[in-house]
Amino acid sequence: MIKSIRARLTLWYVAVFSVILAVSGFVVFSQLVESRYQRLDSRLELAGRVLAASLKHEIEEHEGKAPGEASFRSVLITIHQLTFPAQAVTILQANRTVGQKPDSLARTVARTAIQESAAFTQQTNPAHWSEHGWRYSALRLSLPVHGEYMIVSGESEQETEREVATLRRAFLVGVPVAVLLSALGGYWLARKSLAPVVLISQTVESITSRNLERRVPILNPADELGLLAQTFNRLLERLGTAFEQQRRFMADASHELRTPVSVAHTATEVTLDQPNRTEGEYREALQIIDGQLRRLKRVVEDMFLLARADSGAVPLRPSKFYLDELLADTAAAARVLGEKLSVNVEAAPMEESLCCADESLVRQMVMILLDNAVKYSLPGGRVSIRLGRREGLYEIFVQDNGPGIPPDAQPFIFNRFYRADPARSRSSATSGGAGLGLSIARWIAECHHGDLRLLSANSSGTVFCATLPTSVA
Ligand SMILES: Nc1ncnc2c1ncn2[C@@H]1O[C@H](COP(=O)(O)OP(=O)(O)OP(=O)(O)O)[C@@H](O)[C@H]1O
Ligand SMILES: [Mg+2]
């Protein structure tokens, strides 16, 4: 089994090339050989026709068979001897030899050949055949009154065979040389065309998590390997972004976890510093620690949920429920939260809306939006929740009349651990968020094939819109 693609390509190339060369070589060789023999036959036929014309002419001119034949014989040994030096010629009538070209170069047509010719010419005129290294042609000439003559001409096949042998030699040497050259050329070509693959694999091999910014060189962006290199580069781009996000997530997460731990630790240290504390002081310290532990618990739960969401490990448990009722419930829960901050929470009247989704996740999503609306409103503010329906989607609008979100912060509010105003968010009486709420809410909307958008956020307030499909599975 050959492992290298280069060698396999070369072998395939050579195999296909050899077959093509062998087939076309065979066809060309056969054609050439045939044409050589056709040329020989044409020469013999021409000689036969000239002699026939000459015999006919002599008989007609001398107005008699015997004087005509005698005159023809003298023409045969003079003119025709020179015209057809390489051919042997015999003219017969029945078994009588009318004339024969005495030949030093050629030889007298063999007797067997003459008999053969008689048999042949029964069917064809002229007839051709080979015998003992000679090629023969026999032509019948019928002269009214004088009877039928047979002109047999022959020529040695030696010259033609020599030509054929030369051709065969040329093919036998030429074909292997061509195959060898094609193998070398094919290997060079395969090596050259696969060079970018080697380069790509070497570069990819050298890339680790530490140098994800490296890119595969693109030699020709238009060809297949250029496209492969571009695909690798896009993959590296995505990996780089994912790694960067992961790194940032880890840094932000450790920061978020460190703060409550160090606050609780400081509270414990300060309290234990002095041996005699009052109950009130211990209670106060424990309240601080409890607050930080709650915060820690929430952040850890949110991070855990996001981590499971990323790995696809949160199973959706869809069930049928009325979305209007769920919104009314969450609005009631948010109202309790709002009372503490003097924020009024209202739910607009909603018509019955049957929905099929993971109820507890949808509740969490709505609660995140209401929690933000209440948390970021000013005392005396108003928060409202409304349910709409459009093109197969439920639209949940959560609106407040708080201070809005600065335009430069708006693109980032769905990022993990992002807070538009960290100081204010954290000092918020309710929780001191970690900046994970909106990313969780968006993930919940998206895993239900819906989405979550910020519709508007200016000084007159903020509106978020979450959509969920109305189709009930
Ligand atoms: N209704 C709103 N009005 C004003 N700003 C908002 C509103 N909703 C979100 N934001 C801004 O978007 C940021 C991100 O919100 P998100 O809910 O993701 O985080 P958080 O509320 O700070 O923390 P968490 O939700 O994890 O407790 C918030 O810090 C806040 O600055
Ligand atoms: Mg929030």
Coordinates of C-alpha atoms and ligand atoms in Angstrom, one line a residue:
M1 CA 0.0 0.0 0.0
I2 CA 1.5 3.3 -1.1
K3 CA 1.1 5.9 1.5
S4 CA 2.2 9.1 -0.2
I5 CA -0.4 10.8 -2.4
R6 CA 2.5 12.1 -4.6
A7 CA 3.5 8.5 -5.4
R8 CA -0.1 7.4 -5.9
L9 CA -0.8 10.3 -8.2
T10 CA 2.3 9.6 -10.2
L11 CA 1.4 5.9 -10.5
W12 CA -2.1 6.6 -11.6
Y13 CA -0.8 9.2 -14.1
V14 CA 1.8 6.8 -15.5
A15 CA -0.7 3.9 -15.6
V16 CA -3.3 6.0 -17.5
F17 CA -0.7 7.5 -19.8
S18 CA 0.8 4.1 -20.5
V19 CA -2.6 2.7 -21.5
I20 CA -3.3 5.6 -23.7
L21 CA 0.2 5.4 -25.3
A22 CA 0.0 1.7 -25.8
V23 CA -3.5 1.8 -27.4
S24 CA -2.7 4.8 -29.6
G25 CA 0.8 3.4 -30.4
F26 CA -0.7 0.1 -31.4
V27 CA -3.3 1.9 -33.7
V28 CA -0.7 4.1 -35.3
F29 CA 1.8 1.3 -35.7
S30 CA -0.9 -0.9 -37.4
Q31 CA -1.9 1.9 -39.7
L32 CA 1.7 2.6 -40.7
V33 CA 2.4 -1.1 -41.4
E34 CA -0.9 -1.3 -43.4
S35 CA 0.0 1.7 -45.4
R36 CA 3.4 0.3 -46.2
Y37 CA 1.8 -2.9 -47.6
Q38 CA -0.8 -0.8 -49.4
R39 CA 2.0 1.1 -51.1
L40 CA 3.6 -2.1 -52.2
D41 CA 0.3 -3.4 -53.5
S42 CA -0.3 -0.2 -55.4
R43 CA 3.2 -0.4 -57.0
L44 CA 2.5 -4.0 -58.1
E45 CA -1.0 -3.1 -59.4
L46 CA 0.4 -0.2 -61.3
A47 CA 3.0 -2.4 -62.9
G48 CA 0.3 -4.9 -63.8
R49 CA -1.9 -2.3 -65.4
V50 CA 0.9 -0.7 -67.4
L51 CA 2.0 -4.2 -68.7
A52 CA -1.6 -5.0 -69.6
A53 CA -2.1 -1.8 -71.5
S54 CA 1.2 -2.4 -73.3
L55 CA 0.3 -6.0 -74.2
K56 CA -3.1 -4.9 -75.5
H57 CA -1.4 -2.1 -77.5
E58 CA 1.2 -4.4 -79.1
I59 CA -1.4 -7.0 -80.1
E60 CA -3.7 -4.4 -81.6
E61 CA -0.9 -2.5 -83.4
H62 CA 0.6 -5.7 -85.0
E63 CA -2.9 -7.0 -85.8
G64 CA -2.1 -10.4 -84.6
K65 CA -1.6 -12.4 -81.5
A66 CA 1.9 -13.9 -82.3
P67 CA 3.6 -10.7 -83.7
G68 CA 1.9 -8.6 -80.9
E69 CA 3.2 -11.0 -78.2
A70 CA 6.7 -11.0 -79.7
S71 CA 6.8 -7.2 -79.9
F72 CA 5.6 -7.1 -76.3
R73 CA 8.4 -9.4 -75.2
S74 CA 11.0 -7.1 -76.6
V75 CA 9.3 -4.1 -74.9
L76 CA 9.3 -6.1 -71.7
I77 CA 13.0 -6.7 -71.7
T78 CA 13.8 -3.1 -72.7
I79 CA 11.4 -0.4 -71.5
H80 CA 9.7 -2.3 -68.7
Q81 CA 13.0 -3.7 -67.4
L82 CA 13.9 -0.1 -66.7
T83 CA 10.4 1.2 -65.6
F84 CA 9.9 -1.5 -63.0
P85 CA 13.4 -2.5 -61.9
A86 CA 12.4 -4.0 -58.6
Q87 CA 9.4 -6.1 -59.8
A88 CA 9.4 -9.5 -61.3
V89 CA 6.8 -10.0 -64.0
T90 CA 5.3 -13.1 -65.8
I91 CA 2.5 -13.0 -68.4
L92 CA 0.5 -16.2 -68.8
Q93 CA -2.2 -17.5 -71.0
A94 CA -3.7 -20.7 -69.7
N95 CA -0.5 -22.7 -68.8
R96 CA 1.5 -21.0 -71.5
T97 CA 4.1 -18.4 -70.5
V98 CA 3.7 -15.4 -72.8
G99 CA 6.6 -13.5 -71.5
Q100 CA 8.8 -13.0 -68.5
K101 CA 10.9 -10.2 -67.3
P102 CA 14.4 -11.4 -66.9
D103 CA 15.6 -9.8 -63.8
S104 CA 18.8 -9.5 -62.0
L105 CA 17.3 -7.5 -59.1
A106 CA 14.1 -9.3 -58.8
R107 CA 13.4 -13.0 -59.4
T108 CA 11.1 -14.9 -61.8
V109 CA 7.7 -15.3 -60.4
A110 CA 7.5 -18.6 -58.7
R111 CA 5.4 -21.3 -60.3
T112 CA 3.3 -21.8 -57.1
A113 CA 2.6 -18.2 -57.1
I114 CA 1.3 -18.4 -60.6
Q115 CA -1.0 -21.2 -59.7
E116 CA -2.1 -19.3 -56.6
S117 CA -2.8 -16.3 -58.7
A118 CA -5.1 -18.3 -60.9
A119 CA -7.1 -19.3 -57.9
F120 CA -7.2 -15.8 -56.6
T121 CA -8.2 -14.0 -59.7
Q122 CA -11.3 -16.1 -59.9
Q123 CA -12.8 -13.9 -57.2
T124 CA -10.9 -10.6 -57.4
N125 CA -9.2 -8.6 -60.1
P126 CA -6.5 -7.7 -59.3
A127 CA -5.6 -10.2 -56.5
H128 CA -2.8 -9.7 -53.9
W129 CA -1.1 -12.2 -51.7
S130 CA 2.2 -12.9 -50.0
E131 CA 4.4 -16.0 -50.2
H132 CA 7.9 -16.8 -49.1
G133 CA 8.8 -13.2 -48.3
W134 CA 7.4 -11.9 -51.7
R135 CA 4.3 -9.9 -52.4
Y136 CA 2.3 -10.7 -55.6
S137 CA -0.4 -9.1 -57.6
A138 CA -2.3 -10.8 -60.4
L139 CA -4.4 -8.9 -63.0
R140 CA -6.6 -10.5 -65.6
L141 CA -6.7 -9.0 -69.1
S142 CA -9.5 -10.2 -71.4
L143 CA -9.0 -9.5 -75.1
P144 CA -11.8 -10.4 -77.4
V145 CA -10.6 -13.0 -80.0
H146 CA -7.2 -13.3 -78.4
G147 CA -8.4 -14.8 -75.1
E148 CA -7.6 -14.1 -71.4
Y149 CA -4.1 -13.1 -70.2
M150 CA -2.9 -13.2 -66.6
I151 CA -0.2 -10.6 -65.6
V152 CA 1.5 -11.6 -62.4
S153 CA 3.9 -9.1 -60.8
G154 CA 5.8 -9.7 -57.6
E155 CA 8.2 -7.7 -55.4
S156 CA 10.3 -8.7 -52.4
E157 CA 8.8 -7.7 -49.1
Q158 CA 12.2 -7.2 -47.6
E159 CA 12.3 -3.4 -48.0
T160 CA 8.8 -3.1 -46.5
E161 CA 9.7 -5.5 -43.7
R162 CA 12.8 -3.4 -43.0
E163 CA 10.7 -0.3 -42.7
V164 CA 8.2 -2.0 -40.4
A165 CA 11.1 -3.3 -38.3
T166 CA 12.5 0.2 -38.0
L167 CA 9.0 1.5 -37.0
R168 CA 8.7 -1.3 -34.4
R169 CA 12.1 -0.4 -33.0
A170 CA 11.1 3.2 -32.8
F171 CA 7.9 2.3 -30.9
L172 CA 9.6 -0.2 -28.6
V173 CA 12.2 2.4 -27.6
G174 CA 10.0 5.5 -27.8
V175 CA 7.1 4.2 -25.7
P176 CA 9.1 3.2 -22.6
V177 CA 11.1 6.5 -22.9
A178 CA 7.8 8.4 -23.1
V179 CA 6.5 6.5 -20.0
L180 CA 9.7 7.2 -18.1
L181 CA 9.5 10.9 -18.9
S182 CA 5.9 11.0 -18.0
A183 CA 6.6 9.3 -14.7
L184 CA 9.3 11.9 -13.9
G185 CA 7.1 14.8 -15.2
G186 CA 4.1 13.4 -13.2
Y187 CA 6.1 13.1 -10.0
W188 CA 7.4 16.6 -10.4
L189 CA 3.9 17.9 -11.1
A190 CA 2.4 16.1 -8.2
R191 CA 5.2 17.3 -5.9
K192 CA 4.7 20.9 -7.1
S193 CA 0.9 20.8 -6.8
L194 CA 1.0 19.2 -3.4
A195 CA 3.7 21.6 -2.0
P196 CA 1.0 23.9 -0.6
V197 CA -0.5 21.0 1.3
V198 CA 2.8 20.3 2.9
L199 CA 3.2 23.9 3.8
I200 CA -0.4 24.0 5.2
S201 CA 0.2 20.9 7.3
Q202 CA 3.5 22.2 8.6
T203 CA 2.0 25.6 9.6
V204 CA -1.1 24.0 11.2
E205 CA 1.2 21.6 13.1
S206 CA 3.1 24.5 14.5
I207 CA 0.0 26.3 15.8
T208 CA -0.8 25.9 19.4
S209 CA -3.1 27.7 21.8
R210 CA -0.2 30.2 22.4
N211 CA 0.2 31.3 18.8
L212 CA -3.4 31.1 17.4
E213 CA -2.8 34.4 15.6
R214 CA -0.6 32.6 13.1
R215 CA -2.1 32.0 9.7
V216 CA -1.6 29.5 6.9
P217 CA 0.1 31.1 3.9
I218 CA -2.2 31.4 0.8
L219 CA -0.2 30.8 -2.4
N220 CA -3.0 31.1 -4.8
P221 CA -6.4 32.3 -3.4
A222 CA -8.3 31.1 -6.4
D223 CA -7.4 27.4 -6.5
E224 CA -8.6 24.5 -4.3
L225 CA -5.6 24.6 -2.0
G226 CA -5.9 28.3 -1.6
L227 CA -9.6 27.8 -0.6
L228 CA -8.4 25.1 1.8
A229 CA -5.9 27.5 3.3
Q230 CA -8.6 30.2 3.6
T231 CA -10.9 27.7 5.3
F232 CA -8.1 26.8 7.8
N233 CA -7.5 30.5 8.4
R234 CA -11.2 31.1 9.1
L235 CA -11.2 28.1 11.5
L236 CA -8.2 29.6 13.3
E237 CA -10.0 32.9 13.4
R238 CA -13.0 31.2 15.1
L239 CA -10.8 29.2 17.4
G240 CA -8.9 32.4 18.3
T241 CA -12.1 34.2 19.1
A242 CA -13.4 31.3 21.1
F243 CA -10.1 31.0 23.0
E244 CA -10.1 34.7 23.7
Q245 CA -13.7 34.6 24.9
Q246 CA -12.8 31.7 27.1
R247 CA -9.8 33.5 28.5
R248 CA -11.8 36.6 29.2
F249 CA -14.6 34.5 30.8
M250 CA -12.1 32.9 33.1
A251 CA -10.5 36.2 34.0
D252 CA -13.9 37.9 34.6
A253 CA -15.2 34.8 36.5
S254 CA -12.3 34.7 38.8
H255 CA -12.6 38.4 39.4
E256 CA -16.3 38.1 40.2
L257 CA -15.7 35.2 42.6
R258 CA -12.8 36.9 44.3
T259 CA -14.7 40.0 45.3
P260 CA -17.4 38.4 47.5
V261 CA -14.8 36.0 49.0
S262 CA -12.4 38.7 50.0
V263 CA -15.3 40.9 51.4
A264 CA -16.5 38.0 53.5
H265 CA -12.9 37.2 54.5
T266 CA -12.3 40.8 55.6
A267 CA -15.5 40.9 57.6
T268 CA -14.6 37.7 59.4
E269 CA -11.0 38.9 60.1
V270 CA -12.1 42.3 61.4
T271 CA -14.8 40.7 63.6
L272 CA -12.4 38.0 65.0
D273 CA -9.7 40.6 65.6
Q274 CA -11.1 41.7 68.9
P275 CA -12.0 39.0 71.4
N276 CA -15.0 40.6 72.9
R277 CA -17.7 41.5 70.4
T278 CA -21.3 42.2 71.1
E279 CA -24.0 40.1 69.6
G280 CA -25.0 42.9 67.4
E281 CA -21.5 43.2 66.0
Y282 CA -21.4 39.4 65.3
R283 CA -24.9 39.6 63.7
E284 CA -23.8 42.5 61.5
A285 CA -20.7 40.6 60.3
L286 CA -22.7 37.5 59.6
Q287 CA -25.2 39.6 57.6
I288 CA -22.3 40.9 55.5
I289 CA -21.0 37.3 55.0
D290 CA -24.5 36.1 54.2
G291 CA -24.9 38.8 51.6
Q292 CA -21.6 37.9 49.9
L293 CA -22.4 34.2 50.0
R294 CA -25.7 34.8 48.3
R295 CA -24.0 36.8 45.6
L296 CA -21.4 34.1 45.2
K297 CA -24.1 31.5 45.0
R298 CA -25.9 33.4 42.2
V299 CA -22.8 34.0 40.2
V300 CA -21.7 30.4 40.5
E301 CA -25.2 29.2 39.5
D302 CA -25.3 31.5 36.5
M303 CA -21.8 30.5 35.4
F304 CA -22.7 26.9 35.8
L305 CA -25.9 27.3 33.7
L306 CA -23.9 29.1 30.9
A307 CA -21.1 26.5 31.0
R308 CA -23.7 23.8 30.6
A309 CA -25.5 25.8 27.9
D310 CA -22.2 26.1 26.0
S311 CA -21.6 22.4 26.0
G312 CA -25.3 21.7 25.1
A313 CA -25.8 19.9 28.4
V314 CA -29.0 21.8 29.4
P315 CA -31.9 19.6 28.4
L316 CA -35.0 21.5 27.3
R317 CA -38.2 20.2 28.9
P318 CA -40.9 21.7 26.8
S319 CA -44.5 21.7 28.2
K320 CA -47.7 23.5 27.2
F321 CA -48.6 26.5 29.4
Y322 CA -50.2 29.8 29.1
L323 CA -47.7 32.5 28.5
D324 CA -50.0 35.3 29.7
E325 CA -50.3 33.6 33.1
L326 CA -46.5 33.2 33.4
L327 CA -46.0 36.9 32.6
A328 CA -48.6 37.9 35.1
D329 CA -46.9 35.7 37.8
T330 CA -43.4 37.0 37.1
A331 CA -44.8 40.6 37.1
A332 CA -46.3 39.9 40.6
A333 CA -42.9 38.6 41.8
A334 CA -41.1 41.7 40.3
R335 CA -43.7 43.9 42.0
V336 CA -42.4 42.7 45.4
L337 CA -38.9 43.6 44.3
G338 CA -40.1 46.9 43.0
E339 CA -41.7 47.9 46.2
K340 CA -38.4 47.8 48.0
L341 CA -37.0 50.3 45.5
S342 CA -40.2 52.3 45.1
V343 CA -40.6 51.2 41.5
N344 CA -44.1 50.4 40.2
V345 CA -44.5 47.2 38.1
E346 CA -47.5 46.8 35.8
A347 CA -48.7 44.0 33.5
A348 CA -50.8 45.1 30.6
P349 CA -54.0 43.1 29.9
M350 CA -53.1 40.0 27.9
E351 CA -55.2 37.6 25.9
E352 CA -55.0 33.8 26.5
S353 CA -51.7 32.6 24.8
L354 CA -50.9 28.9 24.7
C355 CA -47.2 28.3 24.4
C356 CA -44.9 25.2 24.3
A357 CA -41.5 25.8 25.8
D358 CA -39.4 25.0 28.9
E359 CA -41.5 26.9 31.4
S360 CA -38.9 27.3 34.1
L361 CA -36.3 28.7 31.5
V362 CA -38.9 31.1 30.0
R363 CA -39.8 32.2 33.6
Q364 CA -36.1 32.8 34.3
M365 CA -35.7 34.9 31.1
V366 CA -38.7 37.1 31.9
M367 CA -37.5 37.5 35.5
I368 CA -34.0 38.6 34.3
L369 CA -35.6 41.3 32.1
L370 CA -38.0 42.5 34.9
D371 CA -35.2 42.3 37.5
N372 CA -33.0 44.6 35.3
A373 CA -35.9 47.0 34.6
V374 CA -36.6 47.3 38.3
K375 CA -32.9 47.4 39.3
Y376 CA -31.9 50.1 36.9
S377 CA -35.0 52.3 37.3
L378 CA -34.8 55.3 39.5
P379 CA -37.0 55.5 42.7
G380 CA -40.6 56.3 41.6
G381 CA -40.0 54.7 38.2
R382 CA -42.5 52.6 36.3
V383 CA -41.9 49.2 34.7
S384 CA -44.4 47.5 32.4
I385 CA -44.7 44.1 30.7
R386 CA -46.8 43.5 27.6
L387 CA -47.4 40.5 25.4
G388 CA -47.9 40.9 21.6
R389 CA -48.2 38.5 18.7
R390 CA -46.7 38.8 15.2
E391 CA -46.1 36.3 12.3
G392 CA -46.0 33.1 14.4
L393 CA -44.1 34.7 17.3
Y394 CA -45.1 35.9 20.7
E395 CA -43.4 39.2 21.6
I396 CA -42.7 40.0 25.2
F397 CA -42.0 43.7 25.8
V398 CA -40.4 44.8 29.0
Q399 CA -40.2 48.6 29.3
D400 CA -39.0 50.9 32.0
N401 CA -38.6 54.7 32.3
G402 CA -35.2 54.5 33.8
P403 CA -32.0 56.4 32.7
G404 CA -31.5 54.1 29.6
I405 CA -28.2 52.6 28.5
P406 CA -25.3 54.7 27.0
P407 CA -25.1 54.2 23.2
D408 CA -21.5 53.1 23.4
A409 CA -22.4 50.4 25.9
Q410 CA -25.4 49.1 24.1
P411 CA -23.6 46.7 21.7
F412 CA -22.0 44.9 24.7
I413 CA -24.8 44.4 27.1
F414 CA -25.4 40.8 26.0
N415 CA -21.7 40.0 26.6
R416 CA -20.9 37.9 29.6
F417 CA -19.8 39.8 32.7
Y418 CA -20.5 43.1 30.9
R419 CA -22.0 45.9 33.1
A420 CA -22.7 49.3 31.5
D421 CA -22.1 50.9 34.9
P422 CA -20.4 48.5 37.2
A423 CA -20.3 50.7 40.2
R424 CA -24.0 51.4 40.1
S425 CA -24.9 47.8 39.3
R426 CA -22.9 46.4 42.1
S427 CA -24.0 48.9 44.7
S428 CA -27.6 48.1 43.7
A429 CA -29.5 47.1 46.8
T430 CA -31.1 44.0 45.2
S431 CA -28.2 41.9 44.1
G432 CA -25.1 43.5 42.7
G433 CA -25.2 41.6 39.4
A434 CA -22.3 40.0 37.7
G435 CA -23.3 40.9 34.2
L436 CA -24.6 37.5 33.3
G437 CA -28.3 38.1 33.3
L438 CA -28.8 39.2 29.7
S439 CA -26.5 36.6 28.2
I440 CA -28.5 33.9 30.0
A441 CA -31.8 35.5 28.8
R442 CA -30.6 35.7 25.2
W443 CA -29.5 32.0 25.3
I444 CA -32.9 31.0 26.6
A445 CA -34.7 32.9 23.8
E446 CA -32.4 31.5 21.1
C447 CA -32.6 27.9 22.3
H448 CA -36.4 28.2 21.9
H449 CA -35.8 29.5 18.3
G450 CA -36.7 33.0 19.4
D451 CA -34.5 36.0 20.1
L452 CA -33.9 38.8 22.5
R453 CA -33.2 42.4 21.4
L454 CA -32.8 45.8 22.9
L455 CA -35.4 47.9 21.1
S456 CA -34.6 51.3 22.5
A457 CA -32.6 52.7 25.4
N458 CA -32.5 56.4 25.9
S459 CA -33.1 59.0 28.6
S460 CA -36.8 58.2 28.5
G461 CA -36.3 54.6 29.3
T462 CA -35.4 51.1 28.0
V463 CA -37.4 48.6 26.1
F464 CA -36.3 44.9 25.6
C465 CA -38.3 42.6 23.3
A466 CA -38.0 38.8 23.6
T467 CA -39.7 36.5 21.0
L468 CA -40.8 32.9 21.2
P469 CA -42.5 30.8 18.5
T470 CA -46.3 30.5 18.9
S471 CA -46.3 27.0 17.4
V472 CA -47.4 24.5 19.9
A473 CA -45.5 21.3 19.4
Ligands
LIG1 N1 -33.4 48.0 31.9 C1 -32.2 48.5 31.9 N2 -31.9 49.8 32.1 C2 -30.6 50.2 32.1 N3 -29.5 49.5 32.0 C3 -29.7 48.1 31.8 C4 -31.0 47.6 31.8 N4 -30.9 46.2 31.5 C5 -29.6 46.0 31.5 N5 -28.9 47.1 31.6 C6 -27.4 47.3 31.6 O1 -26.9 46.1 31.0 C7 -25.9 45.5 31.8 C8 -25.9 44.0 31.6 O2 -27.1 43.5 32.2 P1 -27.1 42.0 32.8 O3 -28.5 41.7 33.2 O4 -26.5 41.1 31.8 O5 -26.1 42.1 34.0 P2 -26.4 42.7 35.5 O6 -27.8 43.0 35.6 O7 -25.4 43.8 35.7 O8 -26.0 41.4 36.4 P3 -26.8 40.1 36.6 O9 -28.0 40.2 35.7 O10 -25.9 39.0 36.3 O11 -27.2 40.2 38.0 C9 -26.3 45.9 33.2 O12 -25.1 46.0 34.0 C10 -26.8 47.3 32.9 O13 -25.8 48.3 32.9
MG2 MG -29.3 41.6 35.2

